[in-house]
CSV table of C-alpha atoms in Angstrom, one decimal:
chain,number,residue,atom,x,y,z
A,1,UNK,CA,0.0,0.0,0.0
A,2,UNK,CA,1.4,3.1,-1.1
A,3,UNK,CA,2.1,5.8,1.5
A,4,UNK,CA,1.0,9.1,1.1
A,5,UNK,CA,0.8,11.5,4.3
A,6,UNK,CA,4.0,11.5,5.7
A,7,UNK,CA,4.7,13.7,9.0
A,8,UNK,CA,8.0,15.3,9.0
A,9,UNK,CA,9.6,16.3,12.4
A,10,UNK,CA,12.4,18.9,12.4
A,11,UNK,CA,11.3,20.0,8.2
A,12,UNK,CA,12.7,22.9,8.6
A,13,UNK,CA,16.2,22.2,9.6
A,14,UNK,CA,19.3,21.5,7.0
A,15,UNK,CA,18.3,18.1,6.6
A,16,UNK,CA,15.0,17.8,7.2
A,17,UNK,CA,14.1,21.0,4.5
A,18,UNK,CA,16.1,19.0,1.7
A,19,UNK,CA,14.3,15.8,2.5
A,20,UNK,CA,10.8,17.9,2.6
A,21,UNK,CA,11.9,18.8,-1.2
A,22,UNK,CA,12.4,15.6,-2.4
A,23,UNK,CA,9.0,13.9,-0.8
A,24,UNK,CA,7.3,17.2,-2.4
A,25,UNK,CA,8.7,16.8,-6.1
A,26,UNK,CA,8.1,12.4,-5.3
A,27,UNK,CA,4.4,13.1,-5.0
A,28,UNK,CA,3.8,12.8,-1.1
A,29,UNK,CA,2.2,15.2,1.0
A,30,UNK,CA,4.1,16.8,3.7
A,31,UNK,CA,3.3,17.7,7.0
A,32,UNK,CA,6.0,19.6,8.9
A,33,UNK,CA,6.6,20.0,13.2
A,34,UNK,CA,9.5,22.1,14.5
A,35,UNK,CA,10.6,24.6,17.3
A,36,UNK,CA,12.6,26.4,15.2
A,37,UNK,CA,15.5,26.6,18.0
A,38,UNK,CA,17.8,25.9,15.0
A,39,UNK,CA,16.0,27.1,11.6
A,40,UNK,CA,13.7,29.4,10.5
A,41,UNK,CA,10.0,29.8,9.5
A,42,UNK,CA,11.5,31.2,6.4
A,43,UNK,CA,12.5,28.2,5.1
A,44,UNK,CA,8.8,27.3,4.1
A,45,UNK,CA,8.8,29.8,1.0
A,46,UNK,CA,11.8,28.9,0.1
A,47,UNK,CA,11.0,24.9,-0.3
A,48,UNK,CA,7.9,26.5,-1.6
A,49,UNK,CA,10.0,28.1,-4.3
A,50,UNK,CA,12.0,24.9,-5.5
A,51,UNK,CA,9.0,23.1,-5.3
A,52,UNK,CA,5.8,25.2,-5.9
A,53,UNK,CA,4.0,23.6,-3.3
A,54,UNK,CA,3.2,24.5,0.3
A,55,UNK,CA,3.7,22.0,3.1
A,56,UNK,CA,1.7,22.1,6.4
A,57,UNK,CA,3.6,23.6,9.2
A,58,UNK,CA,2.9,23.4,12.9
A,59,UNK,CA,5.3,25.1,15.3
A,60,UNK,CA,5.5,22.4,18.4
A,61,UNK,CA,8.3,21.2,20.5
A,62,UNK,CA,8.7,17.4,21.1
A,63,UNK,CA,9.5,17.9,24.7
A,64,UNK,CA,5.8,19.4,25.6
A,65,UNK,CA,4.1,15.9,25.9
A,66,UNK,CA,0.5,18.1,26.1
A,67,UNK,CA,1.3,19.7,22.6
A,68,UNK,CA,2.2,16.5,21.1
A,69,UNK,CA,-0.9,14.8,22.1
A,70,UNK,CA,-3.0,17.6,21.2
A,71,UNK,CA,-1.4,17.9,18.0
A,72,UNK,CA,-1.9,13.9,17.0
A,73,UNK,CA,-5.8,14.4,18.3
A,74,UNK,CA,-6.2,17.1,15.6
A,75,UNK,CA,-4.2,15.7,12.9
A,76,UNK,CA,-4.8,11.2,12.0
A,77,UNK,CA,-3.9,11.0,8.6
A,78,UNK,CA,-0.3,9.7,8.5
A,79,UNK,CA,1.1,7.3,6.9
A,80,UNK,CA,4.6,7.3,8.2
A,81,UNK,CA,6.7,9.7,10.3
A,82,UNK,CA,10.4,11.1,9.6
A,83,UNK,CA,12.5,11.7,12.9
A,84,UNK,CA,14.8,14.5,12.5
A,85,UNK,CA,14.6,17.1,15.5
A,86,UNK,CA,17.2,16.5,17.2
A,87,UNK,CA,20.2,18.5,18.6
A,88,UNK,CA,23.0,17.7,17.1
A,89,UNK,CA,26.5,19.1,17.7
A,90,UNK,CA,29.0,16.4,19.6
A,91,UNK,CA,31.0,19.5,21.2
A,92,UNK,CA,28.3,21.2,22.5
A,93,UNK,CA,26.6,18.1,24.2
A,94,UNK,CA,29.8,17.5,26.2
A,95,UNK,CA,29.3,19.9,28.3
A,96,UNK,CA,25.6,20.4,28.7
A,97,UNK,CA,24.5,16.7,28.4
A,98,UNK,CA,21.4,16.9,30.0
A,99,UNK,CA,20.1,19.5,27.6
A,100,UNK,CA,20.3,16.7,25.1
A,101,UNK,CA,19.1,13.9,26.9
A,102,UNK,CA,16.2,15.5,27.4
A,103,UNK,CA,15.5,16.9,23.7
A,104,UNK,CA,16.2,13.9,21.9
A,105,UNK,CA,15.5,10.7,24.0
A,106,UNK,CA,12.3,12.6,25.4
A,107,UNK,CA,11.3,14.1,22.3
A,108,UNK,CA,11.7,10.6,20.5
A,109,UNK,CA,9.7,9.2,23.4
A,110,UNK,CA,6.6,11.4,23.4
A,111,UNK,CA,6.0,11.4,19.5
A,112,UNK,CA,6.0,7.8,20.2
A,113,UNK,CA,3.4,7.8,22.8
A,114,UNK,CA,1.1,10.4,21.1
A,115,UNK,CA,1.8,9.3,17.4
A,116,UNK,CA,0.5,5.2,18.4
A,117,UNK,CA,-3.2,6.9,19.5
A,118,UNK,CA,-3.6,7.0,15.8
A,119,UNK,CA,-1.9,3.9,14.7
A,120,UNK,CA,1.1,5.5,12.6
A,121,UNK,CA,3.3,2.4,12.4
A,122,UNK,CA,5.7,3.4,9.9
A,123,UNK,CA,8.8,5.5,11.2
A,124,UNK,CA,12.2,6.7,9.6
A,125,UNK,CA,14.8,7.6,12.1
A,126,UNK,CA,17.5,9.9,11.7
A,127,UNK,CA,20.3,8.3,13.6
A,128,UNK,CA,23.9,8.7,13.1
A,129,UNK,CA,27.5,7.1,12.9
A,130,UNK,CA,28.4,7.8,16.2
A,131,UNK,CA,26.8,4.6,17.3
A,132,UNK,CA,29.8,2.9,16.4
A,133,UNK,CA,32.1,5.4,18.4
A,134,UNK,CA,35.8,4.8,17.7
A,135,UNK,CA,35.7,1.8,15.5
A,136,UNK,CA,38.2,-0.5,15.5
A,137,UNK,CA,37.8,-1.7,12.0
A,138,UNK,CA,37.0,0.9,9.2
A,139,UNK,CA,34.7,0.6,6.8
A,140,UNK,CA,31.8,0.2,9.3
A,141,UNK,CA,28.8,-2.3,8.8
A,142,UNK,CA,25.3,-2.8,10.4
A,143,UNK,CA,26.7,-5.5,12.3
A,144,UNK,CA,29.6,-3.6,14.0
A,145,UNK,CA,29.1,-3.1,17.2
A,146,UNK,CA,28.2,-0.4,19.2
A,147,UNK,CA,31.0,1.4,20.6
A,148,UNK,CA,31.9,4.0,23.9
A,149,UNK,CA,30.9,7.0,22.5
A,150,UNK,CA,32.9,10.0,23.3
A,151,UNK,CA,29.6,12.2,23.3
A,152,UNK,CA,26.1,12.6,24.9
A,153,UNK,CA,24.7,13.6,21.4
A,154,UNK,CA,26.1,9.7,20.2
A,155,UNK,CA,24.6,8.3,23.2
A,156,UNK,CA,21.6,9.3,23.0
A,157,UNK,CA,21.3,8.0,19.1
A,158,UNK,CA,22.3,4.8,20.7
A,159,UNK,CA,19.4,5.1,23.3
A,160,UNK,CA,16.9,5.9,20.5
A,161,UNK,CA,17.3,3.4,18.7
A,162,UNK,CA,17.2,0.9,21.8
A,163,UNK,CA,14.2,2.7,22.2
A,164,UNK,CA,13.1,2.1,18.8
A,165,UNK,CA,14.1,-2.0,19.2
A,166,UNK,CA,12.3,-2.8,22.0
A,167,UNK,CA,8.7,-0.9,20.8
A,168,UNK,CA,8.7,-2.7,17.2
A,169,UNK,CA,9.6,-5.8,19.2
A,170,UNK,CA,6.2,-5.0,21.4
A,171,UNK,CA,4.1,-4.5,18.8
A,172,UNK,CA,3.2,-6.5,16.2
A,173,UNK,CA,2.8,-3.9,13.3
A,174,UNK,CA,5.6,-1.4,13.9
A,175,UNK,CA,7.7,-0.3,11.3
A,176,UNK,CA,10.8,1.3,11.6
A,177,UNK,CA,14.3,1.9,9.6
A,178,UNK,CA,17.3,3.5,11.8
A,179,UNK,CA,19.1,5.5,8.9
A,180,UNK,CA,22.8,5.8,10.4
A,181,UNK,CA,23.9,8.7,8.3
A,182,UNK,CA,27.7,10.3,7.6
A,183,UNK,CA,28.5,13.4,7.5
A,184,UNK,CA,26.1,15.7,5.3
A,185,UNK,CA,27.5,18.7,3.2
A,186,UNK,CA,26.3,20.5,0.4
A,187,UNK,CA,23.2,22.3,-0.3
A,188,UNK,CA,20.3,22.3,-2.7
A,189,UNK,CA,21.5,22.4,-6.4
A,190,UNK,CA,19.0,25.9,-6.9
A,191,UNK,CA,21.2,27.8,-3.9
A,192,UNK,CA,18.0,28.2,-2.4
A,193,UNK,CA,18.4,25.8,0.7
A,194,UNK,CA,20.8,24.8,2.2
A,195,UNK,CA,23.0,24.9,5.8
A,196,UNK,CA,22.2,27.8,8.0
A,197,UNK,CA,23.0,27.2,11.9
A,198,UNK,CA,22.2,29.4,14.4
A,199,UNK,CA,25.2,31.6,15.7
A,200,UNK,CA,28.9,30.0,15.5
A,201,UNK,CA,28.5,26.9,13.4
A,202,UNK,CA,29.3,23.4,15.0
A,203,UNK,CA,30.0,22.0,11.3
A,204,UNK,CA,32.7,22.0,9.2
A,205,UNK,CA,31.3,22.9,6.3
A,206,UNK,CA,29.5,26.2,7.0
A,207,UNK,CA,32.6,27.1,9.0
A,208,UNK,CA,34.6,27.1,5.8
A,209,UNK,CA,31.6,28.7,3.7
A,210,UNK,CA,31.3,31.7,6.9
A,211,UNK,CA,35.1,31.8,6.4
A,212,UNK,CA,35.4,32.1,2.6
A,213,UNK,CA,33.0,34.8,3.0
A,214,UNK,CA,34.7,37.0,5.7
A,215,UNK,CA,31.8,36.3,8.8
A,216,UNK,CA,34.6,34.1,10.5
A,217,UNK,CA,38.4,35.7,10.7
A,218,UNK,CA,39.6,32.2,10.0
A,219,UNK,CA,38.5,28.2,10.1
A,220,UNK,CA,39.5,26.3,13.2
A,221,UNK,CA,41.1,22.6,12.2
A,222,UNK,CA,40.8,20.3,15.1
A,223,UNK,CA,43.7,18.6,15.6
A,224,UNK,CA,46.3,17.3,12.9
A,225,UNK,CA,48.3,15.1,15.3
A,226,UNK,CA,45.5,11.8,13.9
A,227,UNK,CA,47.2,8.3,12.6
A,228,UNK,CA,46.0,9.5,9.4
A,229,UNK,CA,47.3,9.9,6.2
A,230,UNK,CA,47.6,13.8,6.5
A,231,UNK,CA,47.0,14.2,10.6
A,232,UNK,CA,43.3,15.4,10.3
A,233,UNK,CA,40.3,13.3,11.0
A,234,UNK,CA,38.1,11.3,8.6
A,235,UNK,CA,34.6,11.1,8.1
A,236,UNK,CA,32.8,9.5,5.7
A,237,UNK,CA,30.9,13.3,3.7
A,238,UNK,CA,27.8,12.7,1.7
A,239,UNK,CA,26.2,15.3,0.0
A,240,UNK,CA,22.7,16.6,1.3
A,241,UNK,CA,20.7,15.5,-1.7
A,242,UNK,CA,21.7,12.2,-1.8
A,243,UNK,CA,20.6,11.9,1.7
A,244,UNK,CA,17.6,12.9,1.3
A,245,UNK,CA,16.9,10.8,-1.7
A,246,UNK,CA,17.6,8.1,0.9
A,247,UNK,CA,14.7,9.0,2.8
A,248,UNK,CA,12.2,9.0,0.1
A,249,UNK,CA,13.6,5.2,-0.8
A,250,UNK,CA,12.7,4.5,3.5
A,251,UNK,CA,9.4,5.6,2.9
A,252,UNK,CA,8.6,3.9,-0.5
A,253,UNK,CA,10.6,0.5,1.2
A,254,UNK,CA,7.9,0.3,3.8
A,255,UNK,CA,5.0,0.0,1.0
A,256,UNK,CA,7.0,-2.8,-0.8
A,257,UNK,CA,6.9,-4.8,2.5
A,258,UNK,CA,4.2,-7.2,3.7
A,259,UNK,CA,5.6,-8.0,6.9
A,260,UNK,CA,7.3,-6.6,9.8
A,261,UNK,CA,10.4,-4.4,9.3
A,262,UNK,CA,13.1,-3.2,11.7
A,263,UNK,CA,16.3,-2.5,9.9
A,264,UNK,CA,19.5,-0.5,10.6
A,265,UNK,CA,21.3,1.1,7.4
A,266,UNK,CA,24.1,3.0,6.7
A,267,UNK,CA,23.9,6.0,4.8
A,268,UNK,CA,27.3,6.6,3.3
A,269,UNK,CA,29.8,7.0,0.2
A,270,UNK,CA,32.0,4.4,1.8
A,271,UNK,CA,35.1,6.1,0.8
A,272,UNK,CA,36.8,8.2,4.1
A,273,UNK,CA,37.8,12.0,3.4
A,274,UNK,CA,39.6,14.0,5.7
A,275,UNK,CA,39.2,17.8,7.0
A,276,UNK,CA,42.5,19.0,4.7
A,277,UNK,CA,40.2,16.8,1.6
A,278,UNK,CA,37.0,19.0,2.3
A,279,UNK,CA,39.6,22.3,2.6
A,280,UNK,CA,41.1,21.7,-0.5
A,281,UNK,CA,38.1,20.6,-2.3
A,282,UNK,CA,36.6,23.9,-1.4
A,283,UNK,CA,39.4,26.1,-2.6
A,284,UNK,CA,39.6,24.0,-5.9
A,285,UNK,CA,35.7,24.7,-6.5
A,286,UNK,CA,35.9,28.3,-5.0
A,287,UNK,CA,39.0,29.7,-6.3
A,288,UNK,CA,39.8,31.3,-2.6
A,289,UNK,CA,43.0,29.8,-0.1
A,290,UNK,CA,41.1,29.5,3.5
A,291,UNK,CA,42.6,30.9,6.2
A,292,UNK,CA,42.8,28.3,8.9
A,293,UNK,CA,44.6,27.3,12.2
A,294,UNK,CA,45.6,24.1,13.5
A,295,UNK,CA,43.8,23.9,17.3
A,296,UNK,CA,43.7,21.4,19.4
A,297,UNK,CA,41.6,18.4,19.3
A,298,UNK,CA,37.6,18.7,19.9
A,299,UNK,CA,36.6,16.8,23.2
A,300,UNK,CA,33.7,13.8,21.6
A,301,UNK,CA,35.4,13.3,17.6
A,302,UNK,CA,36.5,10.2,16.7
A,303,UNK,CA,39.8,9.6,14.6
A,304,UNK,CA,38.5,8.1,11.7
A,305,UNK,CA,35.1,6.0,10.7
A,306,UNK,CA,33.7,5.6,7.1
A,307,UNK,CA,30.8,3.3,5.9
A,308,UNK,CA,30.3,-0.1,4.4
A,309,UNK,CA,27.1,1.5,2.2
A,310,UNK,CA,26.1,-2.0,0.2
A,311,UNK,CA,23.3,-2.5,2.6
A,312,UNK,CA,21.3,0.5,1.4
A,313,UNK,CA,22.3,-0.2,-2.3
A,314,UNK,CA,21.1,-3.9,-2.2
A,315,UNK,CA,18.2,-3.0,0.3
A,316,UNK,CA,16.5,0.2,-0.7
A,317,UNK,CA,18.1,0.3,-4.1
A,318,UNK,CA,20.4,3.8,-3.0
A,319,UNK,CA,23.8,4.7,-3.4
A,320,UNK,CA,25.5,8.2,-3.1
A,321,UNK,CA,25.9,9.8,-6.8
A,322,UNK,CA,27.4,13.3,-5.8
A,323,UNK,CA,31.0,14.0,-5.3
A,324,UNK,CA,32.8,15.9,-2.9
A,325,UNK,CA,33.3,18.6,-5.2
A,326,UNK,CA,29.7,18.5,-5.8
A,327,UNK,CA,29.1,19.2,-2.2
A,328,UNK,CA,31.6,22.3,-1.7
A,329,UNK,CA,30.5,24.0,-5.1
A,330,UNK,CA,26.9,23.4,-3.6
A,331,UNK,CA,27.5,24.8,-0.2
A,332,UNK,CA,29.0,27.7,-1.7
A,333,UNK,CA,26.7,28.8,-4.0
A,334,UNK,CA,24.3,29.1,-1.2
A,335,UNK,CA,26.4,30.6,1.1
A,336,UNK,CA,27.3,33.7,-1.5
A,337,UNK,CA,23.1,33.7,-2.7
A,338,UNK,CA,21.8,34.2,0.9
A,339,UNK,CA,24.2,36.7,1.7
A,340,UNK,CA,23.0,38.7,-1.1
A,341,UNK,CA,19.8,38.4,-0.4
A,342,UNK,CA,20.6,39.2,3.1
């Protein structure tokens, strides 16, 4: 049965407003929650640009256990539900951990609570890498193990998806697909979406992008002391749009399937890049030398971890198609348009 009313928590974030884009342009209608603590109302008209089409919007934060309720009494229609609000910076939850425990684990717990009142048994989660922690063995698979994490923010992925275990486990109809993403870059292809963190960015990416364009006096490198091949840490960067695409693939996966599903997928390149890779990538697409300084290392990141992708290829029939290049040029080209506009 196809799935057509899908509810969409965190829509207006970075990857939640790419993701809204591509379930727009696939056909599906969209309905979006957020407490736009990290993104804008804005950010409706401009998915309404790239896609000429409207989603529903409610302002609601997952925390409030009232508002969610109320919310899933007034709207029954879904068909499925993609998990994204979340915080998410590993630095920032070492030092107030409780402020994340309580916005993602008990977020995650009360849209499960008021989303089963209506029988929405389909659910895409937007976990992460750092359920693996500091791997031993690189490339990662579904079957590595979980690891120490270094960070609350990785815990509590681990926790939600423990969470997520043990209630398709009690019921006997509920759907879900853990989506253990990379490291997203890049930005809509238009330069009318893309990443735009509140304050100081946590992430690479728009650190470089804030730099390039003279917001930041220079770009902070975290460490180049690593066992790797140039002293700077690897991650394994996908571009935004291929990420979402990966989504949409989630939801249509649960319509193939006549019986249960709970599955765990990476969502990777499988090839490891490291922070001088993205720097140099950016100046070759740019045409501008970064200023940057070596710091020390960032309490909570891992040395190195890259995915084992085949899963997601052979199970939802995705694999990554952008390169990095594709991902800097991206992210550039909507740095430089929303300053303009700005």
């Amino acid at each position: 049965m196809a799935l057509k009313n899908i509810l969409v928590t965190g829509g207006t974030g970075y990857i939640g407003s790419h993701t809204v884009v591509e379930l727009l342009g696939s056909g599906y209608n969209v309905h979006i929650i957020d407490n736009l603590s990290n993104s804008d109302r804005s950010m409706l008209e401009r998915i309404h640009q790239i896609t000429n089409k409207i989603p529903y919007f409610t302002q609601l934060d997952l925390r409030n256990k009232i508002d969610v309720f109320k919310f899933f009494e007034k709207h029954t229609k879904f068909d499925g539900i993609i998990h994204f609000a979340a915080l998410k910076s590993v630095g920032e939850s070492v030092f107030q951990p409780l402020k994340y425990y309580e916005n993602n684990v008990v977020g995650l717990l009360n849209l499960l609570e008021g989303s089963s009142q209506n029988n929405i048994n389909n659910f895409v989660f937007s976990s992460s890498c750092t359920v693996y922690g500091s791997p031993d063995l690189v490339p990662v698979t579904e079957h590595t193990k979980f690891g120490h994490t270094p960070s609350p923010y990785g815990a509590t992925k681990q926790m939600c998806e423990r969470i997520l275990d043990d209630y398709s486990y009690s019921s006997s109809d509920y759907n879900t697909i853990s989506l253990r993403y990379f490291n997203p870059l890049g930005a809509h292809d238009s330069g009318i979406i893309g990443e735009l963190p509140s304050g100081i960015p946590n992430n690479l990416m728009p650190y470089i992008t804030q730099t390039a364009i003279g917001i930041r006096p220079y770009l902070a490198v975290f460490g180049n002391d690593y066992s790797t091949p140039d002293g700077t840490a690897i991650r394994d960067y996908i571009h935004v749009m291929d990420l979402a695409k990966a989504h949409v693939k989630a939801v249509e996966y649960f319509a193939l399937q006549t019986g249960k599903v709970n599955e765990k997928i990476n969502i990777g390149t499988g090839k490891g890049k490291s922070v001088f890779d993205i720097i140099h990538s950016f100046e070759k697409v740019s045409g501008i030398k970064l200023n940057y300084k070596i710091e020390g290392r960032r309490e909570g990141d891992v040395e190195s971890i890259y995915a084992n992708a085949t899963k997601a290829e052979n199970l939802l029939n995705w694999k990554a198609e952008l390169s990095l290049d594709d991902m800097t040029r991206s992210a550039w080209n909507w740095e430089q348009k929303y300053r303009k506009e700005g």
